[in-house]
PDB file of C-alpha atoms in Angstrom:
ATOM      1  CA  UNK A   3      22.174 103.130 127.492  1.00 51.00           C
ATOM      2  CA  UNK A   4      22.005 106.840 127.517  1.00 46.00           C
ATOM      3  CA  UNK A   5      24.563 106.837 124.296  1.00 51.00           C
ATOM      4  CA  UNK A   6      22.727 104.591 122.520  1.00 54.00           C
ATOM      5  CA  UNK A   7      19.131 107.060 123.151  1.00 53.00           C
ATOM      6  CA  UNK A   8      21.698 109.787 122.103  1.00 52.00           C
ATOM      7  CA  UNK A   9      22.883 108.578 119.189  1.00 51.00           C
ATOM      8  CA  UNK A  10      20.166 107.083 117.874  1.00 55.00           C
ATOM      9  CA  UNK A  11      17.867 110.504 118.829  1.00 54.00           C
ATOM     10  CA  UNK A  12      20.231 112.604 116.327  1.00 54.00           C
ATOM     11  CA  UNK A  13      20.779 109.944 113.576  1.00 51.00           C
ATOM     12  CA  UNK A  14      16.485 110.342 113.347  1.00 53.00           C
ATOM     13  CA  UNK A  15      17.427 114.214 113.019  1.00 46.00           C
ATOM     14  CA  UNK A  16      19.768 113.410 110.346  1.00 53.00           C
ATOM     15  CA  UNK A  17      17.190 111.451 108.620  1.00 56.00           C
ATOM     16  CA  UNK A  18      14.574 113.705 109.436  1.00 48.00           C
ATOM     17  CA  UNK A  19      16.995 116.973 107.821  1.00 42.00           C
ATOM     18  CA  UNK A  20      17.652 114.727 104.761  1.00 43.00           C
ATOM     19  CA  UNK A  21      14.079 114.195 104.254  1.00 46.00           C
ATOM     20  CA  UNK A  22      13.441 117.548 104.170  1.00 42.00           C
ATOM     21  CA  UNK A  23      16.029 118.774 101.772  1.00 46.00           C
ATOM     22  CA  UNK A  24      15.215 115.806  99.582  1.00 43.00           C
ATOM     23  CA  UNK A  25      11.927 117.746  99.151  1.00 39.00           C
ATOM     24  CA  UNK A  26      12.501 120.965  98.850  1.00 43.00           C
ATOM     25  CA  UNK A  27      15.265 119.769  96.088  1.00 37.00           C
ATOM     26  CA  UNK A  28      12.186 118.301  94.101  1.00 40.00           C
ATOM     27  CA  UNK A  29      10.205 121.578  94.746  1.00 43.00           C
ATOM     28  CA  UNK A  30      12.702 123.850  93.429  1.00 43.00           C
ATOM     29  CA  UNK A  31      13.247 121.101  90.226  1.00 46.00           C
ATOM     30  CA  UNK A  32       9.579 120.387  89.971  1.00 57.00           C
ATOM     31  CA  UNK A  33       9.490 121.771  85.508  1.00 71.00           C
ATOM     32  CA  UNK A  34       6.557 123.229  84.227  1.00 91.00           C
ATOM     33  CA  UNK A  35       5.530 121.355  81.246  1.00 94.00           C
ATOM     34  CA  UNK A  36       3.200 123.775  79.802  1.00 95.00           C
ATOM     35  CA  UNK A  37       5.790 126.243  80.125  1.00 95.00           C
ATOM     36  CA  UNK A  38       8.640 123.709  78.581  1.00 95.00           C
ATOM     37  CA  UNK A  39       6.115 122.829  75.912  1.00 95.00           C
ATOM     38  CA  UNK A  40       5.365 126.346  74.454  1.00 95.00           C
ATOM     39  CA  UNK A  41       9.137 126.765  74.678  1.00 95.00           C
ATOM     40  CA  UNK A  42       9.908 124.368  72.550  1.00 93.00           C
ATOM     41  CA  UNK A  43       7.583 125.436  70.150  1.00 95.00           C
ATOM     42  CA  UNK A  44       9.235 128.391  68.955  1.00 96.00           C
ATOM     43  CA  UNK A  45       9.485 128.483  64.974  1.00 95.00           C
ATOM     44  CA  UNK A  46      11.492 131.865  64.276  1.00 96.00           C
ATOM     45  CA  UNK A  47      13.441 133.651  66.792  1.00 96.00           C
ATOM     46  CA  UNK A  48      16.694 136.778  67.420  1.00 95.00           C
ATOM     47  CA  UNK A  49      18.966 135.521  69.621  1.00 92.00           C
ATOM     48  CA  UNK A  50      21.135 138.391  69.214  1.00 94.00           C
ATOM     49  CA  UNK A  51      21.067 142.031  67.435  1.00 96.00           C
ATOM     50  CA  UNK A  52      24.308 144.191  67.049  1.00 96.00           C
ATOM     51  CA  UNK A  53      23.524 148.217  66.217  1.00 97.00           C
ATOM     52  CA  UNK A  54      25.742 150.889  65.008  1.00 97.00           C
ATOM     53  CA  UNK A  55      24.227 154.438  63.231  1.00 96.00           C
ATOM     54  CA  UNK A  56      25.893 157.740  62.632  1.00 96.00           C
ATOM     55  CA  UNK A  57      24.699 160.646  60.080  1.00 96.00           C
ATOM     56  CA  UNK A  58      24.894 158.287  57.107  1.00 96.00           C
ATOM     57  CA  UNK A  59      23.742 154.751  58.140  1.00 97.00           C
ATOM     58  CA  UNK A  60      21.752 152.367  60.607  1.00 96.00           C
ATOM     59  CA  UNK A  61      22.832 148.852  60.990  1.00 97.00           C
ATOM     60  CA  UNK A  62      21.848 145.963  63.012  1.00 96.00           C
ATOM     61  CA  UNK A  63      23.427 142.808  62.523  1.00 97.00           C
ATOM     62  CA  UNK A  64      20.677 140.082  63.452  1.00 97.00           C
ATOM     63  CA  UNK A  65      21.354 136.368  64.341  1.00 96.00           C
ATOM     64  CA  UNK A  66      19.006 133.710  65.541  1.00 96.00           C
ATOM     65  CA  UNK A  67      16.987 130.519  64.268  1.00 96.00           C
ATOM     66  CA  UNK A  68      14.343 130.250  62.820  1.00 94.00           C
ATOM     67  CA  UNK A  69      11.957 127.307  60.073  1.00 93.00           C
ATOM     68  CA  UNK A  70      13.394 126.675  57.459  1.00 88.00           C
ATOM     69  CA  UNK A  71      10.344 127.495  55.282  1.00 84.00           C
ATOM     70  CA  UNK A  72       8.320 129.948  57.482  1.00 79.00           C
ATOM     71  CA  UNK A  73       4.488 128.581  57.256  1.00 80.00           C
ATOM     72  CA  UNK A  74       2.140 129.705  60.135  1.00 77.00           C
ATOM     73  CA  UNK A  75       0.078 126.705  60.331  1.00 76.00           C
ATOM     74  CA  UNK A  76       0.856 126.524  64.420  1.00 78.00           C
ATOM     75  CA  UNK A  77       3.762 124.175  63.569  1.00 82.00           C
ATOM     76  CA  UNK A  78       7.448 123.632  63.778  1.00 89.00           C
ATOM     77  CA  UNK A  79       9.180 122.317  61.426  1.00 87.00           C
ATOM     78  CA  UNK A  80      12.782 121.548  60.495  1.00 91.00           C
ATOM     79  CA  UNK A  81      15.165 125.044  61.690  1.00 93.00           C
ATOM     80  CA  UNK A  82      18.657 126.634  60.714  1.00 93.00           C
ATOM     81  CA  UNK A  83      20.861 129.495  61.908  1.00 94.00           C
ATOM     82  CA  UNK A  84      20.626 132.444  60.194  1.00 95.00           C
ATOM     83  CA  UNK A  85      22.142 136.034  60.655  1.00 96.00           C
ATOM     84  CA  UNK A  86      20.819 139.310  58.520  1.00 96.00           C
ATOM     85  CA  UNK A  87      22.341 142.646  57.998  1.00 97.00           C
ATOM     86  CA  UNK A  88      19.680 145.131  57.676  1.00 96.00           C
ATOM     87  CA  UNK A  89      21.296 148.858  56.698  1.00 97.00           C
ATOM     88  CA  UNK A  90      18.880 151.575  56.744  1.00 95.00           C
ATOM     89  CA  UNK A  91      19.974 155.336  54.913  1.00 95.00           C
ATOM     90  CA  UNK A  92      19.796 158.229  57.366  1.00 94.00           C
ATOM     91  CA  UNK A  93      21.521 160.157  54.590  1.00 93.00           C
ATOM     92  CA  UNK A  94      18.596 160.537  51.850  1.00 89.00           C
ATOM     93  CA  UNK A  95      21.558 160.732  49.336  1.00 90.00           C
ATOM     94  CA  UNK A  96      22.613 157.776  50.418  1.00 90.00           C
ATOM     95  CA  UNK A  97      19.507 156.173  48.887  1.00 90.00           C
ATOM     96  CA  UNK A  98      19.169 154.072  46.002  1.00 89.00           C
ATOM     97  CA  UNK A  99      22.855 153.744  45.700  1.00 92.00           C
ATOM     98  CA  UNK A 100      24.757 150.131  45.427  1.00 95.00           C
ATOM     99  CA  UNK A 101      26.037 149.418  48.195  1.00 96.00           C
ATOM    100  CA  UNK A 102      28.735 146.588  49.516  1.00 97.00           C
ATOM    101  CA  UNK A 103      29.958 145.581  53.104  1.00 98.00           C
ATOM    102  CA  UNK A 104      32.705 143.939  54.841  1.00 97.00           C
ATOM    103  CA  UNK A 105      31.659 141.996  58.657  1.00 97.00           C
ATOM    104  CA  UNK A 106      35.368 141.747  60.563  1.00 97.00           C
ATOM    105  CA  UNK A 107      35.350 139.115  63.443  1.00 96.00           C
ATOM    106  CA  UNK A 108      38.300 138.093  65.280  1.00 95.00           C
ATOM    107  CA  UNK A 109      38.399 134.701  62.893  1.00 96.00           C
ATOM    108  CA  UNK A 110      37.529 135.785  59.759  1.00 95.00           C
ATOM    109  CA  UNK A 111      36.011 138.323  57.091  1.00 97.00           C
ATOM    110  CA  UNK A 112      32.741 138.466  54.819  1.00 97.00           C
ATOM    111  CA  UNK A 113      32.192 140.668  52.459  1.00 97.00           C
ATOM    112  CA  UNK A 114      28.882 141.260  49.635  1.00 97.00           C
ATOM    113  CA  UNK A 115      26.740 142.944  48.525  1.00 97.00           C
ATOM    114  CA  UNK A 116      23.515 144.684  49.943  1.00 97.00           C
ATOM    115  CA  UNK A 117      20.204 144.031  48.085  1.00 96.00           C
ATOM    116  CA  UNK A 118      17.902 147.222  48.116  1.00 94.00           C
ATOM    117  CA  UNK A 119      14.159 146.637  48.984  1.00 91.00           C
ATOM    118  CA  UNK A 120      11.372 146.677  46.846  1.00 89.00           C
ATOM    119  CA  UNK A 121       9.159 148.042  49.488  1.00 87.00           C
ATOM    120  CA  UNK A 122      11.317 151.058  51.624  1.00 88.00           C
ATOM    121  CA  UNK A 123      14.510 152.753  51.500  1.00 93.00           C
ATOM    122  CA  UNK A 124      16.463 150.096  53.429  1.00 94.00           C
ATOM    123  CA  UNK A 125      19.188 147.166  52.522  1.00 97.00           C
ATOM    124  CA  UNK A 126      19.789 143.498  53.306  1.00 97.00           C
ATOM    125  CA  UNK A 127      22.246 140.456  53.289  1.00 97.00           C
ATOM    126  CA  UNK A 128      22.281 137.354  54.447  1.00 96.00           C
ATOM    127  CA  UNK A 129      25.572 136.732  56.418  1.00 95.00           C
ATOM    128  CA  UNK A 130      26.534 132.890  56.060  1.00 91.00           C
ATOM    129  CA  UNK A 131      28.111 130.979  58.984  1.00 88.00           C
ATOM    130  CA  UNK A 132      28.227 133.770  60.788  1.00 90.00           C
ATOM    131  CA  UNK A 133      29.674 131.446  64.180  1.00 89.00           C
ATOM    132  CA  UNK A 134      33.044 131.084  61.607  1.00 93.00           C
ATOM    133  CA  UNK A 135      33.611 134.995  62.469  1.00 95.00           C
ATOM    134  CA  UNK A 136      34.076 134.960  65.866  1.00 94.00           C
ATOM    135  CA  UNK A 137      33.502 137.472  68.090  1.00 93.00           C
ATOM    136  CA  UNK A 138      32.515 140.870  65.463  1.00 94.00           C
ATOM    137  CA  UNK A 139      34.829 143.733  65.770  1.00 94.00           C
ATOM    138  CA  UNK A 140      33.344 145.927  63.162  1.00 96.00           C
ATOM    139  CA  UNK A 141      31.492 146.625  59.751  1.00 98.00           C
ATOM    140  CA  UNK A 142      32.218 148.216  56.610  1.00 98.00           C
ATOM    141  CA  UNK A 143      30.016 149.943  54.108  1.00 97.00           C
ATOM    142  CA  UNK A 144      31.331 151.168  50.520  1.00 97.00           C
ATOM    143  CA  UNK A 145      30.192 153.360  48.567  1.00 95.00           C
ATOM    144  CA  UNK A 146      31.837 153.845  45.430  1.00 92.00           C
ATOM    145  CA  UNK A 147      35.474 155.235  47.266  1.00 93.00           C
ATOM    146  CA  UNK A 148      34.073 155.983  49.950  1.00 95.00           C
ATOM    147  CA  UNK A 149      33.991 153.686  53.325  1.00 97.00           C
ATOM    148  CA  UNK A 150      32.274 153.478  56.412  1.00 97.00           C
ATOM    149  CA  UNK A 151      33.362 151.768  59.250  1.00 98.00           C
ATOM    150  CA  UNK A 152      31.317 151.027  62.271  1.00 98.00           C
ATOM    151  CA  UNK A 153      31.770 149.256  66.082  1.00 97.00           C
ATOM    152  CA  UNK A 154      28.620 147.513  66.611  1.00 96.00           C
ATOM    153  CA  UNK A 155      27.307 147.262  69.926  1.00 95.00           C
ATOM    154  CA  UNK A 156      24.479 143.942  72.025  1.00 95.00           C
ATOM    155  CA  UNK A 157      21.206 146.494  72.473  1.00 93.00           C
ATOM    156  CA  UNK A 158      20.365 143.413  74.746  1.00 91.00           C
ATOM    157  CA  UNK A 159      23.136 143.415  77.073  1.00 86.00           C
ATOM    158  CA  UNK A 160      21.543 143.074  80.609  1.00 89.00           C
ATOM    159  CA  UNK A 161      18.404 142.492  79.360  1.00 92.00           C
ATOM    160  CA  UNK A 162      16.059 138.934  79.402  1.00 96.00           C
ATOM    161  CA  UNK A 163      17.030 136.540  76.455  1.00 95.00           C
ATOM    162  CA  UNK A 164      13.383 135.340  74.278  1.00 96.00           C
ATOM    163  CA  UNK A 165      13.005 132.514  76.422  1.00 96.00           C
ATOM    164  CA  UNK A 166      12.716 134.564  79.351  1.00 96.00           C
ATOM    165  CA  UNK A 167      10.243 136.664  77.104  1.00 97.00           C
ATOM    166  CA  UNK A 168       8.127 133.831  76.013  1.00 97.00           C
ATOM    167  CA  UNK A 169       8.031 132.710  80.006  1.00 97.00           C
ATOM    168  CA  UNK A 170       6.675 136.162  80.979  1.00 97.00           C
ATOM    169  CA  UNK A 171       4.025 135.666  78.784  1.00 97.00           C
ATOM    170  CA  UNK A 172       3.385 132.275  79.721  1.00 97.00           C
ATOM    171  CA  UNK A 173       2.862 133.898  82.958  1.00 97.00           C
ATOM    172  CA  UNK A 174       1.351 136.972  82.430  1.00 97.00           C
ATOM    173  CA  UNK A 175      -1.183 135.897  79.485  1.00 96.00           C
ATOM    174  CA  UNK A 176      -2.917 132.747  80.986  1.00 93.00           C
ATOM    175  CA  UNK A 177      -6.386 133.176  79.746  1.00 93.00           C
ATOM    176  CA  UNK A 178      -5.468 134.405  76.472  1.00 93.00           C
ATOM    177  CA  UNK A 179      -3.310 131.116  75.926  1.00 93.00           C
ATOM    178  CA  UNK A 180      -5.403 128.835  77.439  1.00 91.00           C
ATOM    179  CA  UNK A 181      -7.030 127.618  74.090  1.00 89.00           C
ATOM    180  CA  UNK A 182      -4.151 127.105  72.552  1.00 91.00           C
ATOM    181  CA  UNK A 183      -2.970 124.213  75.361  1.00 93.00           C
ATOM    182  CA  UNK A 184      -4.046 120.652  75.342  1.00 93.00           C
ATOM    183  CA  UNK A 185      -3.641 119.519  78.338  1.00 93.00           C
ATOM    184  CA  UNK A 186       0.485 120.250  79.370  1.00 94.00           C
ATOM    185  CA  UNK A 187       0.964 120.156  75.206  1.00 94.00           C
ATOM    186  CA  UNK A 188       1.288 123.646  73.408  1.00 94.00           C
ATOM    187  CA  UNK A 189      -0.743 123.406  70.061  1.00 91.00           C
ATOM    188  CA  UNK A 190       0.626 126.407  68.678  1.00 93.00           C
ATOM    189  CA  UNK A 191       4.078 128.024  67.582  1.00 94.00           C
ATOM    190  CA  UNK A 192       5.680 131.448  68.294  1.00 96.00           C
ATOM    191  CA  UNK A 193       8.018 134.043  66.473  1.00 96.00           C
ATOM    192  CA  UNK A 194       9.915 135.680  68.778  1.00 97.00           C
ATOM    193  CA  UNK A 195      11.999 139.018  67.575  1.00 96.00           C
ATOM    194  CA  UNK A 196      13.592 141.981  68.585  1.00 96.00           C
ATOM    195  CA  UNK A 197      11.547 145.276  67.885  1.00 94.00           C
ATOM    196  CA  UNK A 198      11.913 148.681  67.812  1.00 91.00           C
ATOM    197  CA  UNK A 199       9.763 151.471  66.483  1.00 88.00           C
ATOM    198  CA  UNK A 200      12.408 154.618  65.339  1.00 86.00           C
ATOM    199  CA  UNK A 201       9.790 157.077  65.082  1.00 84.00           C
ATOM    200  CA  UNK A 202       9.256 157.431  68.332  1.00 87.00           C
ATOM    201  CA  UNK A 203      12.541 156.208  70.325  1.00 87.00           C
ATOM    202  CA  UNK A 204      15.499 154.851  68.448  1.00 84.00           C
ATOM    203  CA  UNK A 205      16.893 153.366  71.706  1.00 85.00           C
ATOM    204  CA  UNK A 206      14.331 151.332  73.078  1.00 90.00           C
ATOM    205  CA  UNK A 207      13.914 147.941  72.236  1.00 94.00           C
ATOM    206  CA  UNK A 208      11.367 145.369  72.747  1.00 96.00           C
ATOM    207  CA  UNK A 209      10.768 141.249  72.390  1.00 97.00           C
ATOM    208  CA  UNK A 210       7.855 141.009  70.303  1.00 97.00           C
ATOM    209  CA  UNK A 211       6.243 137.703  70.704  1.00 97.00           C
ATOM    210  CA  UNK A 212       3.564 136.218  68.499  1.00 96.00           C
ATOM    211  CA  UNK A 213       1.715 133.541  69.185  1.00 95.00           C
ATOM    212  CA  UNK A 214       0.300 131.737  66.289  1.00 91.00           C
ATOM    213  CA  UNK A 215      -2.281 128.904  66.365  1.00 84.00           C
ATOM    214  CA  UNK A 216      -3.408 129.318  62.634  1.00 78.00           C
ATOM    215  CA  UNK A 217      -3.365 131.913  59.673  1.00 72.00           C
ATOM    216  CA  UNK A 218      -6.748 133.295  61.347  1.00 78.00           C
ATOM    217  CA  UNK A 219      -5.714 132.794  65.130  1.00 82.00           C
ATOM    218  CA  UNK A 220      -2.954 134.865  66.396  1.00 90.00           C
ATOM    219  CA  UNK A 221      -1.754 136.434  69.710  1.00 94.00           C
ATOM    220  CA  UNK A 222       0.741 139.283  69.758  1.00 96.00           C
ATOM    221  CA  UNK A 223       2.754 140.136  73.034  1.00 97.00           C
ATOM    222  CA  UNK A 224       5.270 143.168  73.244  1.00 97.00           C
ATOM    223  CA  UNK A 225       7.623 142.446  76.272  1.00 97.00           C
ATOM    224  CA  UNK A 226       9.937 144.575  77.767  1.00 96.00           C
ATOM    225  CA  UNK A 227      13.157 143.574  77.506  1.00 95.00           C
ATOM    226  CA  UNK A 228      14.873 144.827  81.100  1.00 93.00           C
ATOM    227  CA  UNK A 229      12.253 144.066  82.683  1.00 94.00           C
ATOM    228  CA  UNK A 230      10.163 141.337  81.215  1.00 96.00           C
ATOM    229  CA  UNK A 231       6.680 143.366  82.370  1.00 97.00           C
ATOM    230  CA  UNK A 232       3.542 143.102  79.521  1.00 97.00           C
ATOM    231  CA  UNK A 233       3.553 146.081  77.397  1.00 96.00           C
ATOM    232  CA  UNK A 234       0.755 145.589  75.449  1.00 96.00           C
ATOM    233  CA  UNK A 235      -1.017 142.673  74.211  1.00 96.00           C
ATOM    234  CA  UNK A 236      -3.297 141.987  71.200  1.00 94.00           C
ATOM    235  CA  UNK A 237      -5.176 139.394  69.530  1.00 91.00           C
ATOM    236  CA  UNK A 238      -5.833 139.201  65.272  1.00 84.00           C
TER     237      UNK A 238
END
């Protein structure tokens, strides 16, 4: 008799532990929907920038997704891959000059040419299927005879990725989203990049977030990226 009180007294504490995990399991898997909802609404986006820079050139090498035809109209539509090479002159005589490059990854090679900017001294290409690469070992820049070779280096190594960015504003920014929620559905999109203002320190780097509900209706966000903290926040 006194087995039987025994046993069945810890098969109830068995039941009574599973219970108990069982919800704290649905606590700690319990998903914000807001927060899943305005993360899925994300219509541009870097997912990665590489840097290099000596006394001739800056680089960054940037790759992400983003729409397919960029329209702020609080949308998302239909998004690629893509992956730009932005190369900015430190050298003024490297300016106005034609310029080609070479991106080395462990698979494969692409080379082109850089397009100058109508607006600025800097340079861009579009790098196609930049996954086909591999891993990227270095860049090239030619000038006439002359080359430039350069190891690139993640600015973003131990830092928060842009969803991370996008939740810290979720968090952080309540009232100033709360108009552009509908119940748990986000009626908005976001651009999400990597940002950086060289005039005043080269090696810090931000996650720019902006929140747009319409052409007249946007919210900008700079995030730090080690630490995810609010930098400064604006609305236009």
């Amino acid at each position: 008799m006194k087995k039987s009180i025994h046993k069945g007294i810890i098969f109830s504490l068995i039941i009574l532990v599973v219970l108990v995990m069982s919800v704290m399991l649905v606590g700690c898997n319990k998903v914000d929907k807001k927060l899943q909802s305005m993360q899925s609404n994300i219509s541009y986006y870097n997912n990665e920038m590489l840097v290099a820079e000596d006394a001739n050139f800056y680089i960054e090498l940037v790759s992400g997704s983003r729409e397919k035809a960029l329209i702020a109209d609080g949308e998302v539509g239909e998004m690629a891959e893509y992956c730009t090479m932005n190369v900015t002159p430190v050298n003024l005589d490297m300016t106005n000059r034609s310029l080609t490059f070479k991106v080395t990854g462990e698979a494969g090679v692409y080379e082109g040419s850089l397009e100058k900017s109508i607006i600025g001294i800097n340079y861009t290409a579009n790098i196609e299927e930049l996954q086909k690469l591999g891993a990227i070992k270095n860049v090239t820049i030619t000038l006439g005879e002359q080359n430039f070779e350069y190891t690139l280096s993640n600015i973003n190594t131990n830092g928060i990725d842009y969803k991370k960015a996008v939740e810290s504003v979720y968090n952080n920014c309540a009232e100033d989203l709360e108009s552009m929620f509908d119940g748990n559905s986000f009626k908005s999109e976001i651009y999400i990049k990597i940002s950086c203002d060289r005039s005043k320190n080269p090696k810090e780097y931000f996650w720019f977030v902006n929140v747009v509900e319409n052409s007249d209706n946007m919210f900008c966000v700079l995030v730090d990226m080690q630490t995810g903290e609010i930098i400064a926040k604006k609305h236009r």
